[in-house]
């Protein structure tokens, strides 16, 4: 089987490990502190990658600024909120399911921000998506599930705010970063992430770090597997024109994250979570499904 066929599935599988990685890394370092180390290493590696491959850098400060600002939202606020929430007790499975809000949020705000009108099918998808997320999350917050530990509402809200941040960052990138070398753009985005993550770590955490083999293994996976590996695969998919294949598989990320959390951390897979995830995935599919072409 060729890389062309495997690459979309590998990308989605790599991406889905981000939630269990956040839970695992929290054992050895405070979440934001870990992200600071991750972003620093990723920035250095990306700079080397850009120099080695002759990447073109933005020709104006305005273009460079757009890349940095997009990184503030896409990496800084988004991952910062998600990792902090998981560190505060939000199960990785629940956080992964909440991640399903991102394409729904993008579709919901698109009419106001970029003038994209929603079809009836998309509106139905939005309703189903948010209903599914509510069904999966609310029982955990209200401790309705017998035998499960309740989670606090505030970290869940922070997790949702993180999804709002990545939604805005995605739209901002569409508006301001249509051109330019994606390699240098990715580098500057990690610089933007550091701009907000470093002061947040100083203000909100004790910057606890347990130096160990496990910590370095977590950093290696977070940087090489996620920050570098997933991005490299995305670049490959873009060049091969196969982004649509990865997009069609992105619906598997929430259930994959929940399954990994169950296997690795014994997080409960309750019936409301399973049913809610299925409904949310169906909603996301309807929201992003392209309408059939009308014969001429």
Tab-separated table of C-alpha atoms in Angstrom:
chain	number	residue	atom	x	y	z
A	1	UNK	CA	0.000	0.000	0.000
A	2	UNK	CA	1.455	3.368	-1.043
A	3	UNK	CA	2.040	6.401	1.143
A	4	UNK	CA	-0.587	8.267	-0.890
A	5	UNK	CA	-3.251	5.926	0.486
A	6	UNK	CA	-1.887	5.735	4.013
A	7	UNK	CA	-0.980	9.397	4.589
A	8	UNK	CA	-4.521	10.747	5.313
A	9	UNK	CA	-5.247	7.990	7.829
A	10	UNK	CA	-1.816	8.359	9.478
A	11	UNK	CA	-2.339	12.116	9.784
A	12	UNK	CA	-5.706	11.694	11.509
A	13	UNK	CA	-4.318	8.967	13.805
A	14	UNK	CA	-1.395	11.209	14.806
A	15	UNK	CA	-3.734	14.152	15.398
A	16	UNK	CA	-6.041	12.094	17.598
A	17	UNK	CA	-3.201	11.250	20.013
A	18	UNK	CA	-2.952	14.892	21.113
A	19	UNK	CA	-5.587	14.485	23.837
A	20	UNK	CA	-4.089	11.423	25.503
A	21	UNK	CA	-0.657	13.068	25.185
A	22	UNK	CA	-1.978	16.053	27.158
A	23	UNK	CA	-3.160	13.715	29.928
A	24	UNK	CA	0.109	11.767	29.968
A	25	UNK	CA	2.353	14.866	29.905
A	26	UNK	CA	0.472	16.333	32.883
A	27	UNK	CA	2.042	13.616	35.057
A	28	UNK	CA	5.517	15.045	34.471
A	29	UNK	CA	4.987	18.790	33.968
A	30	UNK	CA	2.366	21.487	34.359
A	31	UNK	CA	0.382	21.711	31.102
A	32	UNK	CA	1.360	25.215	29.998
A	33	UNK	CA	4.948	24.673	31.088
A	34	UNK	CA	5.096	21.547	28.937
A	35	UNK	CA	3.655	23.490	25.997
A	36	UNK	CA	6.353	26.149	26.392
A	37	UNK	CA	9.030	23.465	26.075
A	38	UNK	CA	7.186	21.904	23.149
A	39	UNK	CA	6.813	25.192	21.284
A	40	UNK	CA	10.450	26.174	21.873
A	41	UNK	CA	11.710	22.875	20.474
A	42	UNK	CA	9.241	22.965	17.583
A	43	UNK	CA	10.289	26.520	16.692
A	44	UNK	CA	13.980	25.586	16.640
A	45	UNK	CA	13.334	22.470	14.566
A	46	UNK	CA	11.123	24.342	12.129
A	47	UNK	CA	13.743	27.070	11.686
A	48	UNK	CA	16.290	24.380	10.846
A	49	UNK	CA	13.790	22.719	8.511
A	50	UNK	CA	13.121	26.021	6.738
A	51	UNK	CA	16.830	26.746	6.319
A	52	UNK	CA	17.562	23.216	5.097
A	53	UNK	CA	14.752	23.211	2.534
A	54	UNK	CA	15.099	26.824	1.366
A	55	UNK	CA	11.695	27.982	2.577
A	56	UNK	CA	10.688	31.514	1.589
A	57	UNK	CA	10.065	33.913	4.467
A	58	UNK	CA	7.359	36.616	4.402
A	59	UNK	CA	8.480	39.682	2.472
A	60	UNK	CA	6.647	42.192	4.675
A	61	UNK	CA	6.218	42.691	8.410
A	62	UNK	CA	2.457	42.656	7.865
A	63	UNK	CA	2.539	39.169	6.362
A	64	UNK	CA	4.808	37.938	9.155
A	65	UNK	CA	2.475	39.520	11.708
A	66	UNK	CA	-0.530	37.678	10.282
A	67	UNK	CA	1.315	34.373	10.694
A	68	UNK	CA	2.198	35.202	14.304
A	69	UNK	CA	-1.359	36.285	15.151
A	70	UNK	CA	-2.799	33.107	13.643
A	71	UNK	CA	-0.391	31.089	15.785
A	72	UNK	CA	-1.549	32.928	18.905
A	73	UNK	CA	-5.056	31.587	18.321
A	74	UNK	CA	-4.369	28.252	16.593
A	75	UNK	CA	-1.691	27.059	19.016
A	76	UNK	CA	-1.419	29.470	21.944
A	77	UNK	CA	-5.012	29.981	23.045
A	78	UNK	CA	-6.380	26.726	21.599
A	79	UNK	CA	-3.873	24.162	22.870
A	80	UNK	CA	-3.263	26.190	26.015
A	81	UNK	CA	-6.964	26.036	26.911
A	82	UNK	CA	-7.330	22.356	25.999
A	83	UNK	CA	-4.206	21.192	27.853
A	84	UNK	CA	-5.004	23.332	30.913
A	85	UNK	CA	-8.556	21.946	31.022
A	86	UNK	CA	-7.302	18.361	30.848
A	87	UNK	CA	-4.818	19.177	33.611
A	88	UNK	CA	-7.767	20.416	35.688
A	89	UNK	CA	-9.599	17.119	35.358
A	90	UNK	CA	-11.498	17.208	32.069
A	91	UNK	CA	-11.211	13.641	30.714
A	92	UNK	CA	-9.212	13.335	27.500
A	93	UNK	CA	-12.184	11.575	25.913
A	94	UNK	CA	-14.562	14.439	26.753
A	95	UNK	CA	-12.036	17.018	25.537
A	96	UNK	CA	-11.657	15.117	22.281
A	97	UNK	CA	-15.415	15.065	21.824
A	98	UNK	CA	-15.590	18.816	22.485
A	99	UNK	CA	-13.033	19.172	19.689
A	100	UNK	CA	-15.891	18.232	17.383
A	101	UNK	CA	-17.246	21.732	18.009
A	102	UNK	CA	-14.522	23.331	15.892
A	103	UNK	CA	-15.926	22.714	12.396
A	104	UNK	CA	-19.412	23.398	13.737
A	105	UNK	CA	-18.322	26.726	15.240
A	106	UNK	CA	-16.580	27.653	11.989
A	107	UNK	CA	-19.744	26.987	9.999
A	108	UNK	CA	-21.891	28.837	12.560
A	109	UNK	CA	-19.868	32.073	12.484
A	110	UNK	CA	-18.953	31.972	8.786
A	111	UNK	CA	-22.093	33.895	7.699
A	112	UNK	CA	-21.222	36.819	9.988
A	113	UNK	CA	-17.458	36.885	9.422
A	114	UNK	CA	-16.898	35.857	5.806
A	115	UNK	CA	-20.372	36.017	4.299
A	116	UNK	CA	-20.912	32.295	3.738
A	117	UNK	CA	-24.608	31.388	3.899
A	118	UNK	CA	-25.717	28.103	5.449
A	119	UNK	CA	-27.918	25.616	3.607
A	120	UNK	CA	-30.765	23.770	5.284
A	121	UNK	CA	-28.579	20.682	5.473
A	122	UNK	CA	-25.828	22.633	7.224
A	123	UNK	CA	-28.269	24.110	9.730
A	124	UNK	CA	-29.528	20.601	10.525
A	125	UNK	CA	-25.926	19.460	10.921
A	126	UNK	CA	-25.221	22.298	13.360
A	127	UNK	CA	-28.235	21.381	15.479
A	128	UNK	CA	-27.262	17.702	15.556
A	129	UNK	CA	-23.632	18.494	16.285
A	130	UNK	CA	-24.274	20.704	19.278
A	131	UNK	CA	-26.947	18.294	20.545
A	132	UNK	CA	-24.451	15.431	20.383
A	133	UNK	CA	-21.748	17.375	22.219
A	134	UNK	CA	-24.261	18.360	24.940
A	135	UNK	CA	-25.426	14.768	25.304
A	136	UNK	CA	-21.846	13.556	25.692
A	137	UNK	CA	-20.630	16.256	28.098
A	138	UNK	CA	-23.556	17.303	30.325
A	139	UNK	CA	-23.980	13.928	32.114
A	140	UNK	CA	-20.317	14.091	33.190
A	141	UNK	CA	-20.685	17.648	34.491
A	142	UNK	CA	-23.886	16.837	36.390
A	143	UNK	CA	-22.561	13.429	37.543
A	144	UNK	CA	-25.569	11.704	36.009
A	145	UNK	CA	-23.493	8.702	34.964
A	146	UNK	CA	-23.593	6.212	37.809
A	147	UNK	CA	-20.181	5.241	39.072
A	148	UNK	CA	-18.270	8.018	37.284
A	149	UNK	CA	-16.441	10.975	38.781
A	150	UNK	CA	-18.036	14.363	38.023
A	151	UNK	CA	-15.998	17.062	36.348
A	152	UNK	CA	-16.108	20.769	37.157
A	153	UNK	CA	-17.906	23.081	34.771
A	154	UNK	CA	-15.265	25.847	34.567
A	155	UNK	CA	-12.523	23.716	32.927
A	156	UNK	CA	-15.134	22.480	30.440
A	157	UNK	CA	-15.966	26.105	29.620
A	158	UNK	CA	-12.250	26.857	29.163
A	159	UNK	CA	-12.032	23.852	26.831
A	160	UNK	CA	-14.921	25.230	24.774
A	161	UNK	CA	-13.270	28.672	24.714
A	162	UNK	CA	-10.223	26.930	23.271
A	163	UNK	CA	-12.383	25.608	20.441
A	164	UNK	CA	-13.679	29.140	19.851
A	165	UNK	CA	-10.061	30.335	19.628
A	166	UNK	CA	-9.081	27.754	17.011
A	167	UNK	CA	-12.278	28.583	15.104
A	168	UNK	CA	-11.319	32.259	14.937
A	169	UNK	CA	-7.732	31.327	14.108
A	170	UNK	CA	-8.901	29.141	11.225
A	171	UNK	CA	-11.040	31.931	9.768
A	172	UNK	CA	-8.244	34.466	10.338
A	173	UNK	CA	-5.841	32.208	8.446
A	174	UNK	CA	-8.289	31.904	5.551
A	175	UNK	CA	-8.606	35.675	5.419
A	176	UNK	CA	-4.935	36.655	5.700
A	177	UNK	CA	-2.712	33.664	4.883
A	178	UNK	CA	-3.867	32.423	1.502
A	179	UNK	CA	-0.402	32.993	0.045
A	180	UNK	CA	3.122	32.411	1.349
A	181	UNK	CA	5.331	29.460	2.168
A	182	UNK	CA	3.517	27.186	4.603
A	183	UNK	CA	6.822	26.079	6.178
A	184	UNK	CA	7.829	29.567	7.313
A	185	UNK	CA	4.217	30.321	8.234
A	186	UNK	CA	4.162	27.281	10.537
A	187	UNK	CA	7.426	28.457	12.143
A	188	UNK	CA	6.060	31.927	12.863
A	189	UNK	CA	2.854	30.430	14.221
A	190	UNK	CA	4.843	28.673	16.948
A	191	UNK	CA	6.490	32.010	17.758
A	192	UNK	CA	2.988	33.414	18.232
A	193	UNK	CA	2.119	30.483	20.472
A	194	UNK	CA	5.100	31.250	22.703
A	195	UNK	CA	4.071	34.900	23.023
A	196	UNK	CA	0.952	33.936	24.987
A	197	UNK	CA	1.993	30.607	26.513
A	198	UNK	CA	5.148	31.788	28.316
A	199	UNK	CA	3.427	34.537	30.388
A	200	UNK	CA	0.412	32.271	30.997
A	201	UNK	CA	2.678	29.563	32.408
A	202	UNK	CA	4.393	32.075	34.701
A	203	UNK	CA	1.093	33.491	35.935
A	204	UNK	CA	-1.005	30.347	36.310
A	205	UNK	CA	1.429	27.578	37.204
A	206	UNK	CA	4.288	26.668	39.492
A	207	UNK	CA	6.109	25.546	36.319
A	208	UNK	CA	6.523	22.065	37.769
A	209	UNK	CA	8.783	19.780	35.741
A	210	UNK	CA	9.800	16.248	36.687
A	211	UNK	CA	12.916	15.616	34.625
A	212	UNK	CA	12.746	11.984	33.559
A	213	UNK	CA	12.950	9.646	30.605
A	214	UNK	CA	9.155	9.711	30.451
A	215	UNK	CA	9.150	13.511	30.164
A	216	UNK	CA	11.612	13.461	27.269
A	217	UNK	CA	9.625	10.687	25.593
A	218	UNK	CA	6.462	12.799	25.894
A	219	UNK	CA	8.297	15.823	24.487
A	220	UNK	CA	9.681	13.758	21.630
A	221	UNK	CA	6.227	12.558	20.645
A	222	UNK	CA	4.606	15.975	21.096
A	223	UNK	CA	7.279	17.730	19.014
A	224	UNK	CA	8.293	15.102	16.457
A	225	UNK	CA	5.033	13.189	16.221
A	226	UNK	CA	2.543	16.057	16.473
A	227	UNK	CA	4.202	19.429	15.873
A	228	UNK	CA	6.555	18.109	13.170
A	229	UNK	CA	5.210	14.746	11.950
A	230	UNK	CA	1.579	15.740	11.560
A	231	UNK	CA	2.542	19.034	9.914
A	232	UNK	CA	4.946	17.260	7.535
A	233	UNK	CA	2.156	14.880	6.539
A	234	UNK	CA	-0.189	17.828	6.047
A	235	UNK	CA	2.377	19.465	3.753
A	236	UNK	CA	2.641	16.196	1.824
A	237	UNK	CA	-1.145	15.961	1.495
A	238	UNK	CA	-1.361	19.561	0.277
A	239	UNK	CA	1.280	18.961	-2.372
A	240	UNK	CA	-0.400	15.722	-3.490
A	241	UNK	CA	-3.833	17.335	-3.505
A	242	UNK	CA	-5.251	14.906	-0.960
A	243	UNK	CA	-6.366	17.255	1.819
A	244	UNK	CA	-9.985	16.292	1.120
A	245	UNK	CA	-9.223	12.689	2.063
A	246	UNK	CA	-7.828	13.772	5.439
A	247	UNK	CA	-10.813	16.079	5.938
A	248	UNK	CA	-13.208	13.185	5.360
A	249	UNK	CA	-11.426	11.169	8.061
A	250	UNK	CA	-11.259	14.024	10.595
A	251	UNK	CA	-14.693	12.916	11.832
A	252	UNK	CA	-12.924	9.918	13.383
A	253	UNK	CA	-10.791	12.092	15.702
A	254	UNK	CA	-13.285	12.338	18.640
A	255	UNK	CA	-14.045	8.591	18.797
A	256	UNK	CA	-10.361	7.755	18.296
A	257	UNK	CA	-9.357	10.072	21.153
A	258	UNK	CA	-12.042	8.543	23.397
A	259	UNK	CA	-10.927	5.010	22.508
A	260	UNK	CA	-7.275	5.824	23.235
A	261	UNK	CA	-8.199	7.398	26.581
A	262	UNK	CA	-10.147	4.260	27.483
A	263	UNK	CA	-7.311	1.924	26.489
A	264	UNK	CA	-4.438	3.910	28.031
A	265	UNK	CA	-6.048	5.608	31.056
A	266	UNK	CA	-9.122	3.486	31.695
A	267	UNK	CA	-11.436	6.470	31.176
A	268	UNK	CA	-15.056	5.353	31.166
A	269	UNK	CA	-16.856	5.128	27.831
A	270	UNK	CA	-20.430	5.772	28.917
A	271	UNK	CA	-23.513	5.310	26.771
A	272	UNK	CA	-24.245	9.083	26.598
A	273	UNK	CA	-20.662	9.684	25.418
A	274	UNK	CA	-20.929	7.033	22.706
A	275	UNK	CA	-24.368	8.140	21.495
A	276	UNK	CA	-23.443	11.824	21.729
A	277	UNK	CA	-20.261	11.259	19.732
A	278	UNK	CA	-22.153	9.439	16.971
A	279	UNK	CA	-24.727	12.259	16.769
A	280	UNK	CA	-21.989	14.927	16.797
A	281	UNK	CA	-20.004	13.170	14.055
A	282	UNK	CA	-23.170	12.944	11.941
A	283	UNK	CA	-23.785	16.650	12.515
A	284	UNK	CA	-20.238	17.599	11.527
A	285	UNK	CA	-20.547	15.451	8.412
A	286	UNK	CA	-23.785	17.149	7.342
A	287	UNK	CA	-22.362	20.597	8.092
A	288	UNK	CA	-19.265	20.058	5.951
A	289	UNK	CA	-20.714	17.778	3.253
A	290	UNK	CA	-20.613	19.361	-0.158
A	291	UNK	CA	-23.981	19.435	-1.904
A	292	UNK	CA	-24.354	17.234	-4.931
A	293	UNK	CA	-23.701	18.943	-8.225
A	294	UNK	CA	-26.821	19.890	-10.178
A	295	UNK	CA	-26.731	18.479	-13.742
A	296	UNK	CA	-26.532	21.184	-16.377
